[in-house]
Amino acid sequence: VRGIGGDSAIVRRIDKVIQENVWGKITPTMISGELRMNVSYLCREFKCATGKTIGTYINECKIHEAMRLLRMTDMNLIEISDMLSFSSQSYFHRVFKKVTGKTPSEYRESGIS
């Protein structure tokens, strides 16, 4: 997911905050507080530069980390979901399938790298 936003300094700053906090609960409001910028402005600029919402990008980053953990560890799905601060198992599964086209179990079983 690297290189998102191209020349946009704001998008790069948002991406940096997300990458540094991928294990925690991340929201556009939290990011705006960290960057000391208006949340509506950040959301608008991010969407304009990337074509996606900050929330969608946060989920994509978390799922890419989940994919890495599924490939590299024997952690179970509950541990991975909890570690990445998903609000529930069902939400983790729903987001994972939306991003990858597979359930977490299907992804692990396929051995994709």
Short mmCIF file of C-alpha atoms in Angstrom, two decimals:
data_model
loop_
_atom_site.label_atom_id
_atom_site.label_comp_id
_atom_site.label_asym_id
_atom_site.label_seq_id
_atom_site.Cartn_x
_atom_site.Cartn_y
_atom_site.Cartn_z
CA VAL A 1 0.00 0.00 0.00
CA ARG A 2 3.07 2.19 -0.19
CA GLY A 3 3.17 5.27 -2.37
CA ILE A 4 -0.43 6.29 -1.70
CA GLY A 5 -1.22 9.89 -2.52
CA GLY A 6 1.75 10.60 -4.75
CA ASP A 7 2.75 14.22 -4.25
CA SER A 8 0.27 15.02 -1.48
CA ALA A 9 2.13 15.94 1.71
CA ILE A 10 -1.10 15.66 3.71
CA VAL A 11 -1.73 12.12 2.48
CA ARG A 12 1.85 11.14 3.31
CA ARG A 13 1.40 12.53 6.83
CA ILE A 14 -1.90 10.67 7.25
CA ASP A 15 -0.27 7.46 5.97
CA LYS A 16 2.60 7.87 8.45
CA VAL A 17 0.19 8.19 11.39
CA ILE A 18 -1.74 5.12 10.21
CA GLN A 19 1.40 3.02 9.75
CA GLU A 20 2.70 4.01 13.19
CA ASN A 21 -0.63 3.12 14.83
CA VAL A 22 -1.81 0.13 12.77
CA TRP A 23 -2.09 -1.99 15.94
CA GLY A 24 -4.41 0.45 17.70
CA LYS A 25 -7.84 1.94 17.23
CA ILE A 26 -7.37 4.52 14.48
CA THR A 27 -10.03 6.99 13.38
CA PRO A 28 -9.98 10.09 11.20
CA THR A 29 -10.63 12.13 14.37
CA MET A 30 -7.59 10.60 16.09
CA ILE A 31 -5.46 11.34 13.02
CA SER A 32 -6.69 14.92 12.84
CA GLY A 33 -5.79 15.40 16.51
CA GLU A 34 -2.33 13.97 15.98
CA LEU A 35 -1.74 16.23 12.97
CA ARG A 36 -3.53 19.21 14.57
CA MET A 37 -5.69 19.67 11.49
CA ASN A 38 -9.45 19.84 10.89
CA VAL A 39 -10.93 16.36 10.41
CA SER A 40 -13.27 17.43 7.60
CA TYR A 41 -10.39 19.03 5.72
CA LEU A 42 -8.20 15.92 6.14
CA CYS A 43 -10.97 13.61 4.96
CA ARG A 44 -11.74 15.77 1.94
CA GLU A 45 -8.08 16.11 0.93
CA PHE A 46 -7.42 12.39 1.37
CA LYS A 47 -10.45 11.40 -0.70
CA CYS A 48 -9.55 13.92 -3.41
CA ALA A 49 -5.93 12.68 -3.63
CA THR A 50 -6.57 8.93 -3.33
CA GLY A 51 -10.17 8.31 -4.36
CA LYS A 52 -10.86 6.48 -1.10
CA THR A 53 -11.86 7.43 2.41
CA ILE A 54 -9.45 7.46 5.32
CA GLY A 55 -11.53 4.72 6.97
CA THR A 56 -11.23 2.49 3.91
CA TYR A 57 -7.46 3.03 3.81
CA ILE A 58 -7.11 2.29 7.55
CA ASN A 59 -8.92 -1.01 7.01
CA GLU A 60 -6.74 -1.86 4.00
CA CYS A 61 -3.58 -1.23 6.05
CA LYS A 62 -4.85 -3.38 8.91
CA ILE A 63 -5.80 -6.19 6.51
CA HIS A 64 -2.37 -6.08 4.85
CA GLU A 65 -0.85 -6.52 8.30
CA ALA A 66 -3.31 -9.36 9.02
CA MET A 67 -2.26 -11.02 5.74
CA ARG A 68 1.38 -10.79 6.82
CA LEU A 69 0.55 -12.33 10.20
CA LEU A 70 -1.46 -15.12 8.57
CA ARG A 71 1.52 -15.94 6.33
CA MET A 72 4.32 -15.54 8.87
CA THR A 73 2.84 -16.76 12.18
CA ASP A 74 0.60 -19.45 13.56
CA MET A 75 -1.47 -16.91 15.49
CA ASN A 76 -5.17 -17.70 15.42
CA LEU A 77 -7.75 -15.39 13.86
CA ILE A 78 -9.02 -14.12 17.22
CA GLU A 79 -5.49 -13.11 18.25
CA ILE A 80 -4.89 -11.32 14.94
CA SER A 81 -8.24 -9.55 15.04
CA ASP A 82 -7.66 -8.45 18.64
CA MET A 83 -4.07 -7.42 17.98
CA LEU A 84 -5.20 -5.18 15.12
CA SER A 85 -7.98 -3.67 17.28
CA PHE A 86 -10.96 -4.76 15.19
CA SER A 87 -14.20 -4.16 17.07
CA SER A 88 -15.41 -7.74 16.53
CA GLN A 89 -14.53 -11.02 14.84
CA SER A 90 -17.37 -10.66 12.36
CA TYR A 91 -16.21 -7.16 11.38
CA PHE A 92 -12.63 -8.44 10.90
CA HIS A 93 -13.90 -11.26 8.66
CA ARG A 94 -16.15 -8.90 6.67
CA VAL A 95 -13.38 -6.36 6.07
CA PHE A 96 -10.83 -9.07 5.26
CA LYS A 97 -13.13 -10.60 2.65
CA LYS A 98 -13.94 -7.19 1.17
CA VAL A 99 -10.24 -6.31 0.79
CA THR A 100 -8.88 -9.71 -0.32
CA GLY A 101 -11.86 -11.57 -1.77
CA LYS A 102 -11.22 -14.44 0.67
CA THR A 103 -11.96 -15.14 4.30
CA PRO A 104 -8.92 -15.10 6.62
CA SER A 105 -9.05 -18.92 6.84
CA GLU A 106 -9.22 -19.30 3.06
CA TYR A 107 -6.30 -16.90 2.70
CA ARG A 108 -4.15 -18.82 5.19
CA GLU A 109 -5.03 -22.18 3.61
CA SER A 110 -4.18 -20.93 0.12
CA GLY A 111 -0.61 -20.16 1.22
CA ILE A 112 -0.51 -16.94 -0.82
CA SER A 113 2.57 -14.84 -0.30
#
